[in-house]
XYZ file of C-alpha atoms in Angstrom:
787
model
C 0.000 0.000 0.000
C 0.986 3.626 -0.467
C 1.894 5.108 2.946
C -0.129 8.174 3.961
C 3.065 9.903 5.071
C 3.929 10.395 1.403
C 1.226 13.061 1.242
C 2.405 14.945 4.348
C 4.045 17.677 2.320
C 0.648 18.874 1.083
C -0.509 19.804 4.586
C 2.680 20.112 6.597
C 3.348 23.443 8.331
C 5.680 24.605 11.053
C 4.614 23.427 14.529
C 4.416 26.969 15.913
C 1.751 27.821 13.309
C -0.754 25.781 15.294
C -1.665 28.901 17.280
C -3.251 30.283 14.099
C -5.365 27.157 13.532
C -8.796 27.425 15.189
C -10.760 24.343 16.150
C -12.502 24.059 12.789
C -9.183 23.986 10.918
C -7.865 21.294 13.247
C -11.097 19.312 12.851
C -11.069 19.550 9.049
C -7.416 18.503 9.046
C -8.377 15.262 10.778
C -11.274 14.789 8.365
C -8.834 15.284 5.499
C -6.603 12.552 6.902
C -9.544 10.126 7.068
C -10.635 10.968 3.521
C -7.061 10.636 2.361
C -6.915 7.154 3.863
C -10.098 6.236 1.984
C -8.562 7.411 -1.267
C -5.233 5.693 -0.657
C -6.983 2.461 0.352
C -9.143 2.477 -2.800
C -6.185 3.261 -5.043
C -4.192 0.444 -3.497
C -6.992 -2.045 -4.173
C -7.240 -0.847 -7.723
C -3.568 -1.493 -8.302
C -3.128 -4.795 -6.544
C -6.352 -6.709 -7.315
C -8.248 -7.690 -10.476
C -10.639 -4.970 -11.422
C -13.277 -7.061 -13.310
C -13.968 -10.670 -14.273
C -16.017 -11.474 -17.421
C -17.630 -14.675 -18.793
C -19.327 -15.284 -22.138
C -23.083 -14.936 -21.936
C -25.239 -17.956 -22.962
C -27.109 -17.582 -26.336
C -30.393 -19.337 -27.178
C -30.986 -20.362 -30.895
C -34.596 -21.104 -31.831
C -35.387 -23.617 -34.734
C -38.223 -22.819 -37.107
C -41.541 -23.902 -35.517
C -43.745 -26.259 -37.701
C -47.444 -26.642 -36.837
C -49.055 -29.964 -37.974
C -52.759 -30.844 -37.801
C -53.765 -32.606 -34.612
C -50.119 -32.378 -33.354
C -48.360 -30.157 -30.821
C -45.701 -27.585 -31.675
C -42.167 -28.766 -32.058
C -39.853 -27.591 -29.149
C -36.848 -25.541 -30.238
C -33.406 -27.056 -30.132
C -31.093 -25.463 -27.575
C -27.454 -25.464 -28.569
C -24.682 -24.061 -26.394
C -22.286 -22.050 -28.425
C -18.737 -23.266 -28.290
C -15.756 -20.891 -28.338
C -12.970 -21.174 -30.788
C -10.590 -23.762 -29.530
C -7.098 -22.301 -29.148
C -4.222 -22.614 -26.750
C -4.675 -19.011 -25.560
C -7.639 -19.307 -23.182
C -6.086 -17.306 -20.330
C -4.891 -14.534 -22.620
C -8.346 -14.353 -24.235
C -10.071 -13.839 -20.909
C -7.542 -11.257 -19.808
C -8.138 -9.416 -23.024
C -11.916 -9.599 -22.581
C -11.614 -8.351 -18.946
C -9.544 -5.406 -20.019
C -11.819 -4.496 -22.922
C -14.953 -4.678 -20.808
C -13.305 -2.671 -18.000
C -12.542 0.098 -20.439
C -15.722 -0.048 -22.538
C -18.537 -1.119 -20.250
C -17.630 -0.077 -16.674
C -18.875 3.429 -15.687
C -16.137 6.003 -15.304
C -17.165 6.829 -11.725
C -16.712 3.197 -10.663
C -13.278 3.163 -12.266
C -11.910 6.472 -10.958
C -13.684 6.894 -7.634
C -10.529 6.290 -5.457
C -8.500 8.706 -7.533
C -11.198 11.362 -7.297
C -11.257 10.967 -3.528
C -7.481 11.313 -3.423
C -7.418 14.395 -5.654
C -10.270 16.161 -3.835
C -8.707 15.464 -0.458
C -5.335 16.810 -1.562
C -7.074 19.973 -2.798
C -8.782 20.328 0.579
C -5.457 19.917 2.362
C -3.725 22.461 0.119
C -6.561 24.974 0.578
C -6.441 24.622 4.365
C -2.741 25.481 4.553
C -2.147 27.632 1.491
C -1.891 30.883 3.473
C 0.953 29.330 5.462
C 2.871 28.701 2.229
C 2.106 31.746 0.080
C 5.151 34.100 0.179
C 3.151 37.283 0.717
C 1.393 35.888 3.787
C 3.826 33.339 5.216
C 6.479 35.984 5.926
C 4.012 38.021 8.000
C 2.831 34.923 9.835
C 6.370 33.800 10.667
C 7.257 37.254 11.952
C 4.069 37.464 13.992
C 4.548 34.025 15.554
C 8.165 34.860 16.400
C 7.196 38.108 18.148
C 4.193 36.479 19.820
C 6.325 33.760 21.387
C 8.843 36.278 22.697
C 6.074 38.468 24.124
C 4.444 35.470 25.789
C 7.690 34.307 27.417
C 9.100 37.740 28.276
C 9.625 38.345 32.019
C 8.433 41.900 31.443
C 4.969 40.630 30.449
C 4.627 38.776 33.728
C 5.813 41.779 35.705
C 3.524 44.254 33.908
C 0.423 42.086 34.327
C 1.274 41.465 37.971
C 1.655 45.181 38.685
C -1.603 46.260 37.064
C -3.532 43.438 38.709
C -2.130 44.388 42.097
C -0.210 41.167 42.486
C 3.498 40.905 43.054
C 5.005 37.460 42.477
C 7.527 38.022 45.228
C 4.953 39.122 47.771
C 2.652 36.291 46.750
C 5.354 33.708 47.404
C 6.231 35.339 50.714
C 2.589 35.308 51.850
C 2.322 31.676 50.859
C 5.443 30.843 52.836
C 4.132 32.717 55.844
C 0.777 30.934 55.643
C 2.487 27.550 55.596
C 4.658 28.653 58.469
C 1.678 29.762 60.546
C 0.078 26.348 60.151
C 3.308 24.758 61.268
C 3.502 27.113 64.213
C 0.013 26.253 65.430
C 0.764 22.544 65.307
C 4.168 22.680 66.955
C 4.033 25.675 69.236
C 5.708 23.982 72.164
C 8.673 22.833 70.130
C 9.163 26.227 68.496
C 9.295 27.982 71.841
C 12.348 25.940 72.738
C 14.199 26.483 69.478
C 13.553 29.668 67.501
C 11.372 32.738 67.935
C 8.297 33.005 65.741
C 9.261 36.447 64.567
C 12.638 35.491 63.185
C 11.422 32.706 60.909
C 9.323 34.751 58.436
C 11.994 37.442 58.377
C 14.527 34.853 57.347
C 12.266 33.666 54.575
C 11.812 37.197 53.265
C 15.537 37.836 53.161
C 16.456 34.561 51.519
C 13.664 34.694 48.970
C 14.970 35.898 45.573
C 13.253 38.806 43.892
C 10.986 37.212 41.329
C 9.692 40.394 39.753
C 12.977 42.205 39.289
C 14.415 42.396 35.782
C 18.125 42.377 35.179
C 19.724 44.710 32.653
C 19.829 42.112 29.863
C 16.141 41.240 30.210
C 15.267 44.927 30.218
C 17.189 45.523 26.986
C 15.517 42.512 25.367
C 12.075 43.794 26.337
C 12.979 47.244 24.997
C 13.982 45.731 21.645
C 10.742 43.752 21.632
C 8.694 46.939 22.009
C 10.419 48.368 18.935
C 9.780 45.190 16.953
C 6.081 45.251 17.854
C 5.786 48.895 16.774
C 7.410 48.298 13.396
C 5.493 45.071 12.822
C 2.194 46.771 13.622
C 2.875 49.590 11.160
C 3.804 47.049 8.494
C 0.915 44.610 8.961
C -1.860 47.157 9.451
C -1.179 48.555 5.979
C -2.872 45.616 4.187
C -5.292 42.721 4.533
C -3.638 39.985 2.453
C -3.921 37.399 5.253
C -7.635 37.989 5.634
C -8.201 37.866 1.880
C -6.172 34.663 1.486
C -8.043 32.917 4.285
C -11.439 34.003 2.917
C -10.552 32.826 -0.570
C -9.359 29.408 0.527
C -12.477 28.983 2.672
C -14.763 29.963 -0.215
C -12.903 27.531 -2.473
C -13.441 24.709 0.029
C -17.158 25.493 0.234
C -17.430 25.450 -3.562
C -15.494 22.191 -3.686
C -17.800 20.683 -1.079
C -20.923 21.565 -3.063
C -19.406 20.174 -6.244
C -18.436 16.878 -4.622
C -21.825 16.407 -2.975
C -23.643 17.184 -6.229
C -21.915 14.806 -8.606
C -21.197 12.041 -6.093
C -24.838 11.854 -5.035
C -25.854 11.465 -8.681
C -23.216 8.912 -9.627
C -22.825 6.718 -6.572
C -25.594 4.436 -7.876
C -23.471 3.670 -10.930
C -21.186 1.504 -8.841
C -22.761 -1.964 -9.600
C -21.568 -5.505 -9.083
C -22.880 -6.962 -12.407
C -21.996 -5.245 -15.653
C -23.286 -6.212 -19.124
C -20.604 -5.983 -21.763
C -20.942 -6.169 -25.550
C -17.706 -6.077 -27.463
C -17.326 -6.820 -31.171
C -14.489 -9.353 -30.901
C -16.176 -12.467 -32.280
C -13.474 -12.956 -34.826
C -11.012 -13.367 -31.980
C -13.009 -15.092 -29.272
C -16.199 -16.229 -30.902
C -18.334 -14.247 -28.436
C -19.876 -10.801 -28.487
C -21.870 -10.560 -25.249
C -20.350 -11.020 -21.813
C -21.512 -10.840 -18.218
C -18.931 -9.217 -15.962
C -18.451 -8.993 -12.197
C -16.937 -5.788 -10.748
C -15.023 -7.317 -7.848
C -14.683 -4.106 -5.804
C -18.097 -2.645 -6.513
C -19.558 -3.532 -3.119
C -16.554 -2.112 -1.255
C -16.401 1.028 -3.404
C -20.109 1.607 -2.890
C -19.682 1.528 0.887
C -16.585 3.706 0.690
C -18.372 6.250 -1.488
C -21.257 6.615 0.980
C -18.782 6.876 3.812
C -16.801 9.462 1.863
C -19.942 11.486 1.207
C -20.655 11.563 4.926
C -17.186 12.871 5.716
C -17.419 15.459 2.925
C -20.768 16.590 4.284
C -19.319 17.097 7.773
C -16.299 18.842 6.224
C -18.573 21.091 4.171
C -20.792 22.105 7.061
C -17.666 22.983 9.027
C -16.526 25.180 6.140
C -19.954 26.819 6.040
C -19.620 27.631 9.722
C -16.185 29.092 9.008
C -17.687 31.226 6.242
C -20.375 32.431 8.624
C -17.707 33.340 11.173
C -15.666 35.180 8.545
C -18.492 37.277 7.136
C -20.673 37.750 10.207
C -17.945 39.127 12.479
C -15.807 42.195 11.831
C -12.454 40.440 11.680
C -10.531 43.409 10.269
C -10.917 45.272 13.558
C -9.809 44.064 16.960
C -10.655 45.719 20.259
C -8.670 45.157 23.443
C -11.547 46.434 25.569
C -11.754 43.271 27.647
C -7.977 43.375 28.192
C -8.147 47.026 29.226
C -10.899 46.269 31.714
C -9.180 43.198 33.097
C -5.640 44.565 33.367
C -6.339 48.258 33.966
C -3.947 49.294 31.165
C -6.160 51.887 29.520
C -3.909 52.965 26.652
C -3.790 49.661 24.728
C -4.830 50.683 21.187
C -7.254 48.797 18.962
C -5.754 47.350 15.779
C -7.020 46.674 12.270
C -6.544 44.724 9.034
C -4.220 41.698 9.112
C -3.030 42.466 12.639
C -6.625 42.313 13.880
C -7.357 39.152 11.889
C -4.387 37.265 13.359
C -5.403 38.266 16.878
C -8.928 36.953 16.229
C -7.404 33.666 15.100
C -5.187 33.581 18.199
C -8.242 34.023 20.410
C -9.733 30.848 18.947
C -6.607 29.034 20.118
C -6.034 30.708 23.496
C -7.112 34.267 24.505
C -4.189 34.451 26.927
C -1.853 35.066 23.992
C -3.645 38.290 23.059
C -3.690 39.445 26.657
C 0.062 39.012 27.067
C 0.743 40.434 23.623
C -1.283 43.563 24.450
C 1.286 44.542 27.078
C 3.712 45.397 24.278
C 1.184 47.670 22.572
C 0.816 49.888 25.639
C 2.803 53.108 25.862
C 2.376 53.077 29.633
C 3.986 49.655 29.805
C 6.769 50.767 27.466
C 7.436 53.864 29.545
C 7.676 51.753 32.690
C 10.214 49.515 30.998
C 12.219 52.487 29.754
C 12.184 53.850 33.269
C 13.506 50.580 34.617
C 16.284 50.483 32.017
C 17.163 54.105 32.777
C 17.499 53.311 36.452
C 19.812 50.415 35.606
C 21.974 52.613 33.369
C 22.060 55.834 35.411
C 23.027 54.913 38.910
C 23.367 57.629 41.587
C 27.149 57.234 41.493
C 27.240 57.824 37.745
C 25.026 60.902 38.085
C 27.236 62.384 40.787
C 30.231 62.074 38.483
C 28.480 64.362 35.982
C 27.845 67.185 38.460
C 29.367 70.532 37.423
C 29.254 74.075 38.796
C 27.344 76.430 36.480
C 27.734 80.195 36.009
C 25.369 80.812 38.952
C 27.721 78.845 41.196
C 25.224 76.002 41.592
C 25.845 72.251 41.301
C 24.254 71.364 37.968
C 23.391 68.048 36.349
C 22.856 68.042 32.591
C 21.092 65.141 30.842
C 20.857 65.051 27.057
C 18.627 62.985 24.721
C 17.524 60.301 27.161
C 14.344 58.276 26.846
C 13.094 59.618 30.162
C 14.097 60.882 33.580
C 15.893 58.335 35.794
C 14.379 57.938 39.244
C 17.901 57.733 40.623
C 18.243 61.508 40.147
C 16.205 62.042 43.265
C 18.839 60.249 45.301
C 21.406 62.961 44.409
C 20.173 65.248 47.163
C 23.005 67.784 46.791
C 21.732 68.739 43.316
C 20.944 72.467 42.926
C 20.358 72.835 39.191
C 18.816 70.299 36.802
C 19.169 70.762 33.029
C 17.214 68.460 30.686
C 17.689 68.673 26.910
C 15.668 66.927 24.168
C 14.074 64.358 26.461
C 10.593 63.131 25.579
C 8.015 61.874 28.033
C 9.610 63.440 31.101
C 7.555 62.813 34.207
C 8.490 64.587 37.417
C 7.164 62.479 40.300
C 6.446 63.438 43.876
C 9.885 62.096 44.853
C 11.446 65.319 43.542
C 10.762 66.622 47.032
C 13.910 64.734 48.077
C 15.984 67.366 46.222
C 15.781 69.920 48.992
C 18.567 72.058 47.466
C 17.036 72.302 43.988
C 16.631 75.938 42.909
C 17.138 75.926 39.145
C 15.422 73.898 36.392
C 16.139 74.015 32.643
C 13.889 72.274 30.115
C 15.116 72.427 26.528
C 12.663 70.835 24.058
C 11.236 68.427 26.607
C 7.694 67.067 26.778
C 7.049 67.155 30.503
C 4.377 65.956 32.899
C 4.421 66.687 36.596
C 2.807 65.184 39.667
C 0.572 67.405 41.778
C 2.810 66.987 44.824
C 5.841 67.877 42.703
C 4.117 71.086 41.609
C 3.679 72.133 45.232
C 7.347 71.463 45.867
C 8.466 73.543 42.873
C 6.199 76.402 43.934
C 8.170 76.708 47.136
C 11.713 75.879 46.003
C 12.248 76.884 42.379
C 13.983 80.213 41.792
C 15.114 79.927 38.155
C 13.276 78.278 35.232
C 14.494 78.004 31.639
C 12.196 76.586 28.958
C 13.040 76.094 25.279
C 10.165 74.981 23.053
C 9.127 74.680 19.395
C 5.456 75.498 19.863
C 3.797 77.719 22.453
C 1.447 74.818 23.288
C 4.470 72.927 24.629
C 4.862 75.431 27.465
C 4.145 73.691 30.781
C 1.016 75.160 32.316
C 2.354 74.758 35.834
C 5.044 77.415 35.341
C 2.401 80.095 35.903
C 1.894 78.902 39.480
C 5.530 79.143 40.645
C 4.904 81.952 43.071
C 8.504 82.078 44.326
C 10.059 82.096 40.861
C 12.573 84.929 40.422
C 13.988 84.298 36.940
C 12.127 83.013 33.871
C 13.767 82.346 30.488
C 11.525 81.401 27.558
C 13.008 80.438 24.170
C 10.722 79.531 21.309
C 8.171 80.645 18.761
C 5.184 82.464 20.201
C 2.345 84.224 18.440
C 3.656 87.041 16.196
C 0.727 89.173 17.343
C 1.298 89.625 21.052
C -2.208 90.976 21.592
C -3.572 87.539 20.660
C -0.986 85.656 22.653
C -2.900 83.975 25.456
C 0.147 81.992 26.511
C 1.665 84.819 28.525
C -1.512 86.160 30.073
C -0.912 84.295 33.313
C 2.508 85.801 34.054
C 0.807 88.297 36.334
C 0.610 85.553 38.977
C 4.403 85.375 39.265
C 4.582 87.899 42.076
C 8.296 87.476 42.817
C 9.538 87.517 39.225
C 12.609 89.746 38.922
C 14.104 88.652 35.596
C 12.260 87.800 32.373
C 14.008 86.721 29.163
C 12.029 86.146 25.966
C 13.676 84.849 22.810
C 10.856 84.793 20.301
C 9.230 86.720 17.438
C 7.148 89.524 18.964
C 5.856 92.515 17.067
C 5.041 94.409 20.259
C 5.645 94.033 23.948
C 2.943 91.699 25.394
C 0.546 93.177 27.895
C 1.238 90.338 30.320
C 4.783 91.642 30.815
C 3.393 95.004 31.887
C 1.291 93.192 34.488
C 4.456 92.137 36.319
C 6.073 95.563 35.979
C 5.685 96.321 39.676
C 8.449 93.861 40.555
C 10.195 93.106 37.249
C 13.745 94.460 37.227
C 15.388 92.864 34.183
C 13.778 92.348 30.769
C 15.606 90.669 27.895
C 13.933 90.454 24.477
C 15.693 88.554 21.664
C 13.467 88.863 18.619
C 15.361 86.895 15.935
C 15.045 89.717 13.374
C 11.288 90.293 13.682
C 10.594 94.008 13.724
C 9.470 95.211 17.131
C 7.052 98.004 16.250
C 5.019 98.976 19.295
C 7.004 99.649 22.466
C 4.651 101.954 24.349
C 4.078 99.332 27.015
C 7.664 99.835 28.136
C 6.746 103.177 29.655
C 4.808 101.385 32.379
C 7.773 99.304 33.468
C 9.261 102.002 35.630
C 11.159 99.582 37.913
C 13.324 98.112 35.170
C 17.048 98.346 35.835
C 18.214 96.294 32.831
C 16.698 96.255 29.340
C 17.916 94.314 26.327
C 16.238 94.660 22.937
C 18.405 92.441 20.754
C 17.874 91.737 17.044
C 14.564 93.605 16.985
C 15.188 95.498 13.709
C 15.059 98.879 15.466
C 16.057 101.908 13.414
C 15.917 104.406 16.269
C 16.352 104.274 20.002
C 12.761 103.752 21.280
C 11.369 106.845 22.992
C 9.649 104.627 25.566
C 13.074 103.809 26.962
C 13.606 107.374 28.139
C 10.723 107.006 30.617
C 12.502 104.257 32.542
C 14.062 106.435 35.187
C 15.498 103.496 37.146
C 17.248 102.014 34.125
C 20.898 101.213 34.712
C 21.792 99.141 31.659
C 20.482 99.393 28.072
C 21.489 96.932 25.341
C 20.385 97.496 21.717
C 22.619 94.910 20.092
C 22.124 93.667 16.501
C 19.513 96.188 15.398
C 19.459 98.511 12.423
C 20.496 101.738 14.148
C 22.114 104.298 11.848
C 21.542 107.540 13.746
C 21.427 107.958 17.512
C 20.481 111.627 17.819
C 17.839 110.579 20.353
C 20.639 109.767 22.735
C 20.292 113.236 24.173
C 17.121 112.065 25.915
C 19.177 109.562 27.863
C 20.330 112.420 30.072
C 17.089 111.923 32.008
C 18.204 108.425 32.887
C 20.366 109.465 35.796
C 21.075 105.900 36.847
C 22.173 104.698 33.412
C 25.700 103.330 33.750
C 25.935 100.939 30.795
C 24.976 101.612 27.182
C 25.476 98.950 24.509
C 24.972 100.071 20.946
C 27.218 97.450 19.358
C 26.588 95.450 16.189
C 24.600 98.180 14.401
C 25.223 100.533 11.470
C 26.020 103.740 13.401
C 28.173 106.107 11.339
C 28.893 108.842 13.871
C 28.572 109.667 17.554
C 26.599 112.873 18.255
C 28.075 115.472 20.574
C 25.079 115.048 22.910
C 26.848 111.984 24.239
C 28.635 114.306 26.677
C 25.405 114.737 28.617
C 25.455 111.111 29.735
C 27.656 111.869 32.689
C 26.703 108.735 34.616
C 27.981 106.296 31.963
C 30.629 103.846 33.127
C 30.512 101.310 30.275
C 30.020 102.154 26.613
C 29.942 99.673 23.721
C 30.262 100.962 20.153
C 31.962 97.950 18.558
C 30.967 96.552 15.156
C 29.609 99.783 13.702
C 30.747 102.136 10.918
C 32.179 104.983 13.006
C 35.018 106.924 11.345
C 35.512 109.908 13.638
C 35.614 110.012 17.419
C 34.215 113.322 18.730
C 36.130 114.926 21.593
C 32.825 115.287 23.434
C 32.767 111.533 23.935
C 35.569 111.810 26.477
C 33.639 114.230 28.611
C 31.885 111.182 30.018
C 34.633 111.120 32.603
C 33.201 108.210 34.609
C 33.834 105.753 31.821
C 35.641 102.613 32.979
C 34.943 100.460 29.930
C 35.071 101.730 26.340
C 34.848 99.364 23.357
C 35.343 100.920 19.909
C 36.597 97.830 18.082
C 35.611 96.839 14.516
C 34.950 100.329 13.156
C 36.719 102.636 10.633
C 38.419 104.945 13.165
C 41.677 106.556 12.001
C 42.467 108.935 14.853
C 42.130 108.973 18.664
C 41.651 112.498 20.065
C 44.074 113.555 22.821
C 41.062 114.299 25.042
C 41.064 110.625 25.898
C 43.471 111.495 28.665
C 40.522 112.928 30.587
C 39.220 109.409 31.269
C 41.169 108.831 34.449
C 38.835 106.000 35.508
C 39.290 104.068 32.275
C 40.231 100.436 32.865
C 39.314 98.794 29.551
C 39.945 100.328 26.135
C 39.641 98.499 22.813
C 40.175 99.830 19.297
C 41.065 96.582 17.536
C 40.202 96.178 13.857
C 40.345 99.875 12.968
C 42.692 102.032 10.822
C 44.658 103.832 13.531
C 48.312 104.640 12.650
C 49.271 106.707 15.684
C 48.494 106.793 19.399
C 48.241 110.045 21.375
C 50.545 110.302 24.391
C 47.529 111.311 26.456
C 46.267 107.730 26.209
C 49.017 106.653 28.584
C 47.813 109.131 31.179
C 44.891 106.786 31.831
C 46.919 105.099 34.532
C 44.118 102.784 35.704
C 44.097 100.934 32.411
C 44.242 97.161 32.861
C 43.261 96.082 29.357
C 44.457 97.831 26.201
C 43.580 96.296 22.838
C 45.297 97.846 19.806
C 45.441 94.820 17.488
C 44.814 94.848 13.735
C 45.532 98.482 13.060
C 48.404 100.226 11.180
C 50.539 101.205 14.177
C 54.297 101.154 13.719
C 55.526 102.639 17.002
C 54.607 102.075 20.635
C 55.460 105.043 22.846
C 57.887 104.498 25.753
C 55.192 106.144 27.884
C 53.601 102.719 28.016
C 55.563 102.464 31.222
C 52.959 104.710 32.878
C 50.432 101.878 32.745
C 51.727 99.988 35.741
C 48.364 98.191 36.280
C 48.259 96.810 32.756
C 47.514 93.056 32.655
C 46.417 92.625 29.027
C 48.037 94.296 26.009
C 47.070 93.318 22.464
C 49.398 94.492 19.674
C 49.130 91.684 17.146
C 48.351 92.602 13.539
C 50.210 95.938 13.355
C 53.501 97.123 11.758
C 55.728 97.140 14.828
C 59.400 96.362 14.318
C 60.306 96.218 17.985
C 58.835 96.605 21.431
C 59.954 99.326 23.835
C 62.002 98.074 26.782
C 59.860 100.293 28.993
C 57.429 97.405 29.146
C 59.517 96.242 32.086
C 57.654 98.768 34.245
C 54.317 97.109 33.486
C 54.944 94.666 36.283
C 51.441 93.105 36.154
C 51.847 92.226 32.465
C 52.774 88.579 31.825
C 53.506 86.692 28.645
C 49.988 85.287 28.536
C 48.528 88.789 28.671
C 50.808 90.147 25.916
C 49.195 89.305 22.570
C 51.953 89.839 20.032
C 53.845 87.956 17.342
C 56.593 85.666 18.665
C 59.173 87.401 16.472
C 58.261 90.774 17.907
C 58.351 89.420 21.445
C 61.958 88.335 20.866
C 62.948 92.017 20.342
C 62.540 92.596 24.077
C 65.627 92.254 26.265
C 66.048 88.747 27.609
C 65.601 89.758 31.229
C 62.214 91.303 30.421
C 61.170 88.191 28.492
C 62.219 85.943 31.356
C 60.359 88.090 33.836
C 57.165 87.971 31.755
C 57.403 84.218 31.334
C 57.833 83.692 35.046
C 54.699 82.806 36.948
């Protein structure tokens, strides 16, 4: 016989694919095996046994009947026909059997076993075709691989235990304690003599390993699994090829079932034991009519009825499958029952092939979908990321990254992490926390452990905060820096930091400040002293005016957007520092002259060409610093002399060609920067500036220095680089406090030996070509090089 195992390849699939075979597929597979055995059994009989046996049929020959008077009819003579006598009797019968089998036997009786075999093989191929088709098998293999890893992952067990309120470790400990209590009740007297009751459960707790804890390797594996699930979901949800393939093969099986039932029911009666055969071979055998016996007719008839029964059961199962496919919405899958059972509310519903495979999995075991859903939850993923972060960023590692910032605070900077490690809150000495490009930052209530925290910087971070943490920041936080891409990313809780003193906002806000609701709540920041806005305003927001009663420093960096309306500045009478940088200003705003308490004004990187309005600055009696650098100013008006309170003046990076002598009537000047202009001459009136400590004229066209410059004996920094100077006056010796002298980029041939009297000047503070430095006497060089 032909072994059934020879046909295994038609239905064989990988063992792990069984999770995608619902009960009806498993049942029809068994039915296919039974029908296959019927076909193989029938085919084997056909091959090994005689198919038909034929004998010549008797023939009756009637003589002519003669009727005589008063006599009865003559009876006919019966003669048995005799075959042609040859020596080939066996070959003749074999020939007759074969001819009658081909000519007289019905085709259904001849080919019934082969039809059963072919139909069954088609059923088996249809049932497993989607496991073999390249477009669907690759998705199935990937899905089964991920499903198995999700099912066996320790993270799945931990996540489900946490949301269900069960901890495997605690459960085992309770069980141990319960067993111990039973033992204690039964053997109380013995225990009193040996060991105290209290010490036994404590020992069990200590010795019990932590079942729910994940090591670093398991955490990394779970993290990779989350990424695989995300990518697989995006890939599979794009199409529905698996659903279409399964529907098509089911429809084909239903059609095949109807076809088999129809023609088999009509033809099964054609399987008969006795067959009449008439073959025109008299010239060879002497006979024309034969009576044949189909030896397997009885067996085939029983097998055909049995086969029809199995096909009927198979067909009704396929009809149920079709009902299930078309009645239910299999291209959508809801995890509602999982969300209700586990409490993980953010598990998303899925669609298309992803949904269809999950429906199939549920027919096998719903537990698979439940455990798989853990890896679709962002909450679960965030918990895992948090666990991995805590493994990676230990408190010791965080302490090694502590640095002192410009505010003299211990600062920790974290860049591009997946979250905020909980271990940060163990670094209690932390004073400043800087977070850059970190998504999904959650500040828990444990931030209250950072009792020294005063400064927080959030650069492009999506942040959530616990209510208790908000209360803590209200009391402790003094400085807050926020950099954002959209005004909607601004944390709403910043408006409730009542003790906040400095606020720095960097990002794109509404160009029309009157419509900018984002800053309306700044009025609640009652202790705000410093406000820095780097944005794209067209006018000063009203909300800034609302904090004018206590605001002392305002910095506006406008990134080139023209700041048109500045009238609101007039109300900010308590300002001491004002910076309007890169605001495309063409004139000094008149609103500035109303700020009587102003001490420092910075108009850097604007479009100032004329500063005639500077005369109005004489009303600003407290103004000590004026920065008009990086503009297009061509000249300095003589009204500058009226700013008698000025101590620092910045005119660098302009287009000034002439220095008016009136400039040096500001005799309180300690810092004067005139670098990067077109100045050719320094007036001798510079000698009036007896308080001058810093003077810079680098990158100009000066070819001579007035001797009066060296009368400014308090000079500590003198920058003369990149000019056309060729001689340095010996009077340089008057500048005994000089610590920094820049001469590089001029036409000097030698340096005056009088530099020896500038005792505070060292080699590091003397910026000059090495060749020119060698022109100094060796003792002076050695003295400058000495520490």
